[in-house]
Amino acid sequence: MTDDPNASPGKILVGANADGVYSYLTLSVGNRHGLIAGATGGGKTVTLQKLAEGFSNAGTSVFLADVKGDLAGLSQPGQPRQAFVDRALEIGLAYAPDRFPTIFWDLFGEQGHPVRATISEMGPLLLARLLELNDVQEGVLNVVFRVADEQGLLLLDLKDLRAALTYVADNAGRLKTKYGNVAPATVGAIQRQLLVLESQGAESFFGEPALDIADFLRVDRDGRGVINILAADKLMRSPRLYATFLLWLLSELFEQLPEVGDLDKPKLVFFFDEAHLLFDDAPKALLTAIEQVVRLIRSKGVGVYFVTQNPLDVPDSVLGQLGNRVQHALRAFTPRDQKAVRAAAETFRQNPAFDTAEAILQLAVGEALVSMLDAKSAPQIVDRVLIAPPSARVGPITAEERAAALAQSPLRGKYDTPIDRESAFEVLQKRAEGHLNSAGAGPARADEPTQASAGGGIIGTIGGVVGGLFKRGNPKRMSTGELAVRSAVQSAARSIGTQIAKEVLRGVLGGISR
């Protein structure tokens, strides 16, 4: 053993085998992605934390989703538990408590800085994939974005997108020659999909101020990479919203970060704990996007590490891209479990000193089979390793400790207050109100006839009856039926073009102004 294995240049200490041979993760291949797997209670979280600490010490920024709330302890000094002290001595180390620079995030803004993105940043392609729209629906969504762009309508949050969809539907006849047919049923289908997303809390995610990806790529004054911790305990109960966030974040990183090729160390490393929650019932678009990003984002200097109970939880198309592997114990109680053990054993480069499949069943807590890539990206022979103890606290933090960390955050105040500037919803609302005010004759006294009824006859009667359906002139307050009647009368006026239809419309608008 070396005197200080933690100080090995260009490497992260993982642990040591029974013969005192250390296992390392080589930083230059840290962007070749990785997998940490094993049954509950086997030590996956400790391994994740140890690797996150190593990347931070090397100056690499880290992002991790804290599903159970026990990774927040990275912000606090470690506690010299007897088990940790004994393990350190067992592999030739002196246990040294430490804390790491952390920034807490939360899509709901409750346990960290809010994370937001605008509808425009998400774009029609990602939204269509996320909402699982068909080709026709995706085409209509593209029309909405194009019309909004041409008319200077900012799409920032969900109410902006809903308003823009309604606007396009109301003006489908006028837009048809340029963009093609926009059926109300198609718009309604998109609105229903948005409702599903909104019911899971997406209203908190879409808006401003939007996240600046550069804020994930920070180092502290000592040159250590900041560990960004996303509070995901509540988020995991909203799988569609989590998929939205992940799909956007990975896409933004891929689009914004330049090609850098092979670096001495990654710029950013992602850890997705409880990855089975991510892949279970995930939209096909998300799985496709993750596969594409995992394949291509390596050249951007980004590494992605999945943490899960069973290697079979990760799709084969993604699993084949994960080069650095740590396998904790598995329990083979069912045929599927036995299949998982065999599958996990077959993915390693075999060690003649032991049977890999049997070893997986025999591993103790805090022990794992480790196979990392060497400097030439070739997988090393699998070894049975005692995982080194983390330096920071292992476990959750108190509400007071979290509040103190947020108060000292370098991003304090940047994202905490939402901004709702004038955008598509407000602009379209003003247009509708202005149109109604200019078209109507103004409120009439109870003893005076309206402009339409003053002419007498059936036209005034129709105008008064239909206009009386609308209690207020504000379209936002109209029911779906009221909006439909208004739209139908307007369409009649445009398509027929007769004086009678125009008089009907004038009567309706006069009724609205009342």
XYZ file of C-alpha atoms in Angstrom:
514
model
C 0.000 0.000 0.000
C 1.050 3.563 -0.634
C 1.372 6.070 2.185
C -1.574 8.194 1.030
C -3.789 6.450 -1.535
C -6.248 9.359 -1.458
C -3.527 11.598 -2.913
C -2.879 9.491 -6.043
C -2.813 12.017 -8.923
C -5.512 11.667 -11.558
C -7.401 8.989 -9.619
C -10.259 8.549 -7.135
C -9.772 5.933 -4.435
C -12.625 3.402 -4.367
C -11.314 0.816 -1.879
C -8.888 -2.083 -1.457
C -9.007 -5.874 -1.718
C -7.992 -8.384 0.955
C -4.384 -8.308 -0.263
C -4.102 -4.558 0.210
C -4.291 -3.675 -3.504
C -6.180 -0.438 -4.055
C -8.885 0.112 -6.668
C -9.193 3.492 -8.346
C -11.416 5.298 -10.799
C -9.188 7.039 -13.346
C -10.363 10.613 -13.841
C -9.454 10.739 -17.531
C -12.112 8.078 -18.219
C -14.628 9.437 -15.718
C -16.762 10.613 -18.654
C -17.151 7.008 -19.874
C -20.119 6.733 -17.508
C -20.773 4.122 -14.859
C -23.110 1.904 -12.872
C -23.471 1.267 -9.136
C -25.832 -1.642 -8.481
C -26.874 -3.870 -5.595
C -29.679 -4.874 -3.291
C -31.109 -2.523 -0.687
C -28.746 -2.086 2.260
C -25.666 -3.296 0.393
C -23.866 0.050 0.459
C -24.707 1.693 -2.881
C -25.307 5.122 -1.348
C -21.953 5.065 0.454
C -20.193 4.184 -2.811
C -22.027 6.969 -4.631
C -21.033 9.447 -1.935
C -17.400 8.306 -2.005
C -17.180 8.822 -5.765
C -18.969 12.191 -5.577
C -16.471 13.352 -2.956
C -13.595 12.188 -5.153
C -14.845 14.088 -8.184
C -15.385 17.217 -6.069
C -11.853 17.027 -4.656
C -10.548 16.756 -8.215
C -12.327 19.976 -9.238
C -15.182 18.296 -11.140
C -18.710 19.588 -10.552
C -21.283 16.995 -9.528
C -25.057 16.767 -9.918
C -27.037 14.133 -8.058
C -30.700 13.421 -7.436
C -31.317 12.829 -3.719
C -34.268 10.459 -3.756
C -34.263 9.430 -0.100
C -32.831 12.624 1.419
C -29.690 10.916 2.758
C -27.203 12.491 0.323
C -27.669 15.963 1.793
C -25.100 14.949 4.429
C -22.374 15.813 1.909
C -22.768 19.393 3.127
C -21.790 18.456 6.700
C -18.573 17.087 8.264
C -18.447 13.320 8.643
C -19.029 11.563 11.931
C -16.372 9.108 13.140
C -18.661 6.112 13.329
C -16.873 3.057 14.629
C -17.648 1.119 11.456
C -16.055 3.842 9.316
C -12.995 4.140 11.533
C -12.516 0.362 11.500
C -12.941 0.151 7.735
C -10.412 2.940 7.183
C -7.853 1.161 9.375
C -8.595 -2.143 7.653
C -7.547 -0.748 4.273
C -4.667 1.325 5.577
C -6.265 4.753 5.908
C -6.760 7.284 8.686
C -10.390 8.406 8.856
C -10.551 12.201 8.312
C -13.954 13.964 8.475
C -14.595 16.602 5.803
C -17.438 18.596 4.273
C -17.974 19.589 0.643
C -19.276 22.653 -1.207
C -22.935 22.003 -1.967
C -25.860 23.821 -3.569
C -29.377 22.555 -2.949
C -32.025 22.581 -5.694
C -35.725 21.721 -5.716
C -38.221 21.910 -8.587
C -40.878 22.877 -6.045
C -38.676 25.481 -4.338
C -39.176 23.955 -0.882
C -35.812 22.390 -0.022
C -33.525 24.282 -2.357
C -33.266 26.907 -5.078
C -36.137 26.559 -7.582
C -35.287 25.024 -10.943
C -37.197 26.550 -13.856
C -37.186 26.450 -17.634
C -39.303 28.387 -20.118
C -41.624 26.798 -22.651
C -39.547 28.369 -25.427
C -36.376 26.757 -24.092
C -38.091 23.385 -23.984
C -39.127 23.800 -27.618
C -41.828 22.006 -29.632
C -39.761 18.894 -30.349
C -38.983 18.064 -26.715
C -42.495 18.972 -25.606
C -44.023 16.773 -28.291
C -41.868 13.838 -27.220
C -42.606 14.429 -23.582
C -46.371 14.720 -24.123
C -46.279 11.670 -26.410
C -48.041 13.538 -29.209
C -48.718 11.919 -32.565
C -47.504 13.409 -35.851
C -50.601 15.541 -36.370
C -50.539 16.906 -32.827
C -46.813 17.607 -33.064
C -47.478 19.512 -36.292
C -50.059 21.713 -34.577
C -47.662 22.364 -31.697
C -45.046 23.498 -34.219
C -47.632 25.843 -35.762
C -48.281 27.368 -32.334
C -44.585 28.009 -31.751
C -44.171 29.495 -35.252
C -47.169 31.819 -34.881
C -45.969 32.922 -31.443
C -42.524 33.659 -32.832
C -43.840 35.661 -35.790
C -46.187 37.705 -33.609
C -43.677 38.322 -30.835
C -45.575 36.278 -28.260
C -43.271 35.038 -25.522
C -43.969 31.470 -24.418
C -42.648 31.326 -20.863
C -45.042 29.255 -18.779
C -47.984 26.889 -19.168
C -50.629 29.610 -19.272
C -48.778 31.207 -22.196
C -48.824 27.937 -24.110
C -52.505 27.381 -23.342
C -53.362 30.910 -24.507
C -51.371 30.450 -27.707
C -53.124 27.148 -28.422
C -56.530 28.801 -27.956
C -55.499 31.717 -30.183
C -54.436 29.402 -33.007
C -57.651 27.398 -32.688
C -59.788 30.560 -32.790
C -57.945 31.782 -35.892
C -57.631 28.437 -37.643
C -59.540 29.643 -40.716
C -57.230 32.606 -41.259
C -54.061 30.572 -40.609
C -55.115 27.577 -42.690
C -53.731 28.775 -46.027
C -50.267 29.357 -44.540
C -49.875 26.582 -41.973
C -52.501 23.977 -42.870
C -55.569 22.770 -41.036
C -55.722 23.084 -37.242
C -58.595 21.002 -35.915
C -60.164 21.930 -32.548
C -60.051 18.261 -31.543
C -56.268 18.237 -32.019
C -55.847 21.346 -29.894
C -58.076 19.782 -27.252
C -55.920 16.645 -27.182
C -52.787 18.727 -26.597
C -54.535 20.679 -23.838
C -55.457 17.421 -22.102
C -51.859 16.224 -22.184
C -50.762 19.535 -20.704
C -53.286 19.026 -17.931
C -51.644 15.716 -17.013
C -48.281 17.455 -16.813
C -49.730 20.366 -14.830
C -51.355 18.029 -12.306
C -47.898 16.718 -11.383
C -46.560 20.181 -10.588
C -45.178 21.336 -13.929
C -46.539 24.824 -13.274
C -43.675 25.240 -10.785
C -41.095 24.127 -13.343
C -42.074 26.293 -16.317
C -41.355 29.991 -15.856
C -38.661 32.505 -15.005
C -35.959 33.078 -13.929
C -34.797 30.075 -15.934
C -31.839 27.995 -14.816
C -28.446 28.973 -16.193
C -26.585 25.725 -16.905
C -23.317 27.480 -16.036
C -24.448 27.544 -12.399
C -24.018 23.768 -12.293
C -20.380 24.129 -13.353
C -18.892 25.854 -10.337
C -15.836 25.411 -8.118
C -15.227 26.878 -4.675
C -12.281 29.039 -3.627
C -10.240 25.918 -2.897
C -10.747 24.597 -6.420
C -13.152 21.839 -5.409
C -16.135 21.116 -7.618
C -19.530 22.102 -6.238
C -21.928 19.206 -5.562
C -25.418 20.142 -6.775
C -28.051 18.184 -4.829
C -31.583 17.991 -6.221
C -34.234 17.225 -3.601
C -36.104 14.419 -5.357
C -38.087 12.707 -2.595
C -41.263 14.571 -3.560
C -40.341 14.825 -7.222
C -40.223 11.053 -7.650
C -43.957 10.943 -6.948
C -44.417 12.963 -10.157
C -42.652 10.798 -12.754
C -43.802 12.827 -15.764
C -42.409 16.025 -14.249
C -39.135 14.302 -13.371
C -38.928 13.065 -16.950
C -39.571 16.614 -18.173
C -36.760 18.025 -16.072
C -34.266 15.313 -16.942
C -35.011 15.437 -20.661
C -34.594 19.209 -20.718
C -31.462 19.261 -18.566
C -29.572 16.647 -20.547
C -30.605 18.282 -23.816
C -29.526 21.736 -22.620
C -26.135 20.390 -21.551
C -25.653 18.675 -24.860
C -26.616 21.801 -26.830
C -24.720 24.374 -24.778
C -21.462 22.650 -23.874
C -18.755 22.684 -26.540
C -17.016 19.599 -27.876
C -13.869 19.043 -25.813
C -12.858 15.479 -26.614
C -10.895 13.660 -23.933
C -9.955 15.735 -20.886
C -7.811 14.962 -17.848
C -11.042 14.954 -15.831
C -14.760 15.474 -16.565
C -16.344 18.913 -16.367
C -19.509 17.545 -14.797
C -20.671 14.177 -13.490
C -24.316 13.139 -13.012
C -25.437 10.559 -10.466
C -29.015 9.286 -10.788
C -29.861 7.398 -7.601
C -32.697 4.845 -7.656
C -32.470 4.745 -11.452
C -35.211 2.116 -11.640
C -37.681 4.862 -10.672
C -36.470 6.782 -13.698
C -36.830 3.952 -16.207
C -40.007 2.307 -14.880
C -42.947 3.390 -17.073
C -40.831 6.187 -18.541
C -42.056 7.672 -21.832
C -40.349 6.105 -24.820
C -39.111 9.547 -25.842
C -37.239 9.872 -22.548
C -35.555 6.482 -22.966
C -34.531 7.376 -26.505
C -33.180 10.738 -25.397
C -31.197 9.235 -22.506
C -29.672 6.646 -24.828
C -28.662 9.319 -27.335
C -27.254 11.633 -24.687
C -25.292 8.855 -22.953
C -23.766 7.932 -26.291
C -22.833 11.447 -27.317
C -22.362 13.599 -24.226
C -19.019 11.988 -23.346
C -17.327 14.268 -25.872
C -18.756 17.274 -23.988
C -16.810 16.254 -20.876
C -19.858 14.959 -18.985
C -20.122 11.594 -17.215
C -23.416 9.901 -16.277
C -23.629 7.319 -13.459
C -26.729 5.279 -12.693
C -27.378 3.854 -9.215
C -29.951 1.079 -9.033
C -30.864 -2.138 -7.255
C -30.679 -4.434 -10.254
C -28.632 -4.116 -13.465
C -31.709 -5.286 -15.365
C -33.434 -2.046 -14.331
C -31.308 -0.211 -16.905
C -32.168 -0.761 -20.605
C -29.540 -2.702 -22.550
C -28.999 0.227 -24.927
C -27.912 2.343 -21.953
C -26.242 -0.407 -19.927
C -23.779 -1.114 -22.731
C -22.422 2.439 -22.461
C -21.514 2.230 -18.768
C -17.810 1.424 -18.442
C -17.006 1.993 -14.741
C -18.869 -0.542 -12.612
C -19.390 -1.273 -8.929
C -21.577 -4.255 -8.066
C -22.779 -4.728 -4.487
C -24.520 -7.865 -3.239
C -27.595 -9.270 -4.959
C -30.033 -11.756 -3.485
C -31.260 -14.551 -5.760
C -34.642 -15.428 -4.232
C -36.596 -15.553 -7.498
C -35.868 -16.681 -11.083
C -35.597 -13.036 -12.118
C -33.070 -12.436 -9.317
C -31.021 -15.423 -10.486
C -31.090 -14.073 -14.020
C -29.911 -10.698 -12.727
C -26.978 -12.316 -10.898
C -25.877 -14.165 -14.028
C -26.302 -11.046 -16.163
C -24.282 -8.926 -13.732
C -21.503 -11.539 -13.534
C -21.236 -11.843 -17.317
C -20.685 -8.104 -17.792
C -17.359 -8.194 -15.913
C -13.949 -9.168 -17.162
C -13.539 -12.388 -15.198
C -11.022 -12.889 -12.390
C -9.595 -16.442 -12.217
C -9.243 -16.108 -8.436
C -12.996 -16.450 -7.770
C -16.367 -17.198 -9.344
C -18.011 -13.858 -10.058
C -21.611 -15.063 -9.800
C -21.001 -16.738 -6.442
C -19.105 -13.713 -5.157
C -22.088 -11.432 -5.920
C -24.216 -13.562 -3.588
C -21.582 -13.588 -0.839
C -20.684 -9.894 -0.633
C -21.048 -8.264 2.775
C -22.314 -4.744 3.451
C -19.755 -2.222 2.219
C -18.087 -4.787 -0.030
C -18.391 -4.821 -3.824
C -17.087 -6.201 -7.077
C -15.273 -3.395 -8.853
C -14.168 -3.105 -12.477
C -13.043 0.303 -13.670
C -11.699 1.352 -17.041
C -7.965 1.830 -17.323
C -6.335 4.885 -18.892
C -6.870 3.353 -22.349
C -10.601 2.785 -21.675
C -10.203 -0.993 -21.397
C -12.137 -2.709 -18.567
C -9.938 -4.016 -15.771
C -10.265 -7.496 -14.302
C -13.013 -7.512 -11.686
C -11.832 -7.448 -8.079
C -13.505 -7.989 -4.709
C -13.094 -4.709 -2.856
C -13.805 -3.190 0.569
C -15.256 0.271 -0.172
C -13.427 3.162 1.511
C -15.564 5.235 3.920
C -16.757 8.712 2.826
C -15.416 11.798 4.589
C -18.712 13.721 4.841
C -21.760 12.790 6.866
C -23.680 9.755 5.621
C -27.361 10.453 6.146
C -29.901 13.305 6.145
C -29.510 16.788 7.582
C -31.867 18.823 9.742
C -34.113 21.590 8.453
C -31.926 24.112 10.294
C -28.761 22.805 8.627
C -30.401 22.994 5.216
C -31.598 26.546 5.871
C -28.080 27.558 6.917
C -26.632 26.046 3.731
C -29.168 27.930 1.585
C -28.423 31.179 3.408
C -24.728 30.800 2.523
C -25.364 29.706 -1.069
C -23.528 31.714 -3.756
C -26.811 31.688 -5.735
C -28.936 33.110 -2.938
C -31.560 35.462 -4.390
C -30.903 34.608 -8.040
C -33.697 32.078 -8.503
C -35.748 32.292 -5.331
C -38.282 34.915 -6.490
C -40.402 34.022 -9.548
C -40.820 36.561 -12.348
C -44.045 36.835 -14.357
C -43.377 39.400 -17.049
C -45.716 40.252 -19.917
C -45.860 37.309 -22.285
C -48.297 35.527 -24.619
C -51.092 35.192 -22.056
C -51.125 38.870 -21.113
C -50.699 40.113 -24.712
C -53.518 37.975 -26.089
C -55.769 38.941 -23.193
C -55.197 42.641 -23.915
C -55.869 42.107 -27.616
C -59.168 40.406 -26.863
C -60.246 43.118 -24.431
C -59.219 45.883 -26.823
C -61.094 44.281 -29.696
C -64.260 43.942 -27.680
C -64.079 47.510 -26.353
C -63.599 48.993 -29.825
C -66.194 46.796 -31.539
C -69.051 47.287 -29.036
C -71.171 50.387 -28.575
C -70.528 50.551 -24.850
C -72.945 49.809 -22.023
C -76.545 50.819 -22.640
C -79.016 52.089 -20.075
C -81.753 49.707 -19.079
C -84.412 51.915 -20.767
C -82.462 52.237 -24.052
C -82.220 49.660 -26.862
C -78.803 48.401 -27.899
C -77.304 49.355 -31.255
C -78.367 46.050 -32.746
C -81.918 46.048 -31.368
C -82.453 49.720 -32.312
C -82.762 48.585 -35.909
C -85.543 46.225 -34.849
C -86.303 42.927 -36.477
C -84.795 39.533 -36.171
C -81.152 40.642 -36.450
C -81.378 42.692 -33.274
C -83.220 39.896 -31.502
C -80.549 37.319 -32.416
C -77.791 39.724 -31.414
C -79.374 40.436 -28.065
C -80.067 36.791 -27.255
C -76.606 35.538 -28.235
C -74.896 38.552 -26.723
C -76.736 37.935 -23.481
C -74.921 34.611 -23.159
C -71.765 36.505 -22.262
C -71.894 37.859 -18.737
C -68.565 39.682 -19.031
C -66.381 40.966 -21.847
C -63.240 39.281 -20.519
C -62.591 36.078 -22.558
C -60.659 34.641 -19.617
C -63.916 34.500 -17.642
C -65.991 32.907 -20.383
C -66.889 29.269 -20.232
C -65.923 26.830 -22.974
C -69.467 26.963 -24.367
C -69.476 30.760 -24.468
C -66.158 30.845 -26.285
C -67.427 28.258 -28.764
C -70.551 30.331 -29.584
C -68.489 33.473 -30.039
C -66.040 31.679 -32.295
C -68.865 30.147 -34.359
C -70.515 33.524 -34.971
C -67.188 35.120 -35.909
C -66.472 32.284 -38.325
C -69.887 32.747 -39.909
C -69.185 36.417 -40.458
C -65.845 35.697 -42.093
C -67.005 32.862 -44.327
C -70.421 34.153 -45.446
C -69.491 37.798 -45.714
C -73.090 38.936 -46.060
C -74.530 42.029 -44.497
C -76.866 39.903 -42.369
C -73.966 37.954 -40.836
C -72.119 41.173 -40.128
C -75.194 42.570 -38.380
C -75.431 39.375 -36.293
C -71.817 39.774 -35.257
C -72.362 43.426 -34.427
C -75.322 42.476 -32.275
C -73.310 39.786 -30.474
C -70.463 42.159 -29.723
C -72.923 44.749 -28.549
C -74.358 42.177 -26.165
C -70.886 41.297 -24.920
C -70.067 44.918 -24.155
C -73.058 45.014 -21.853
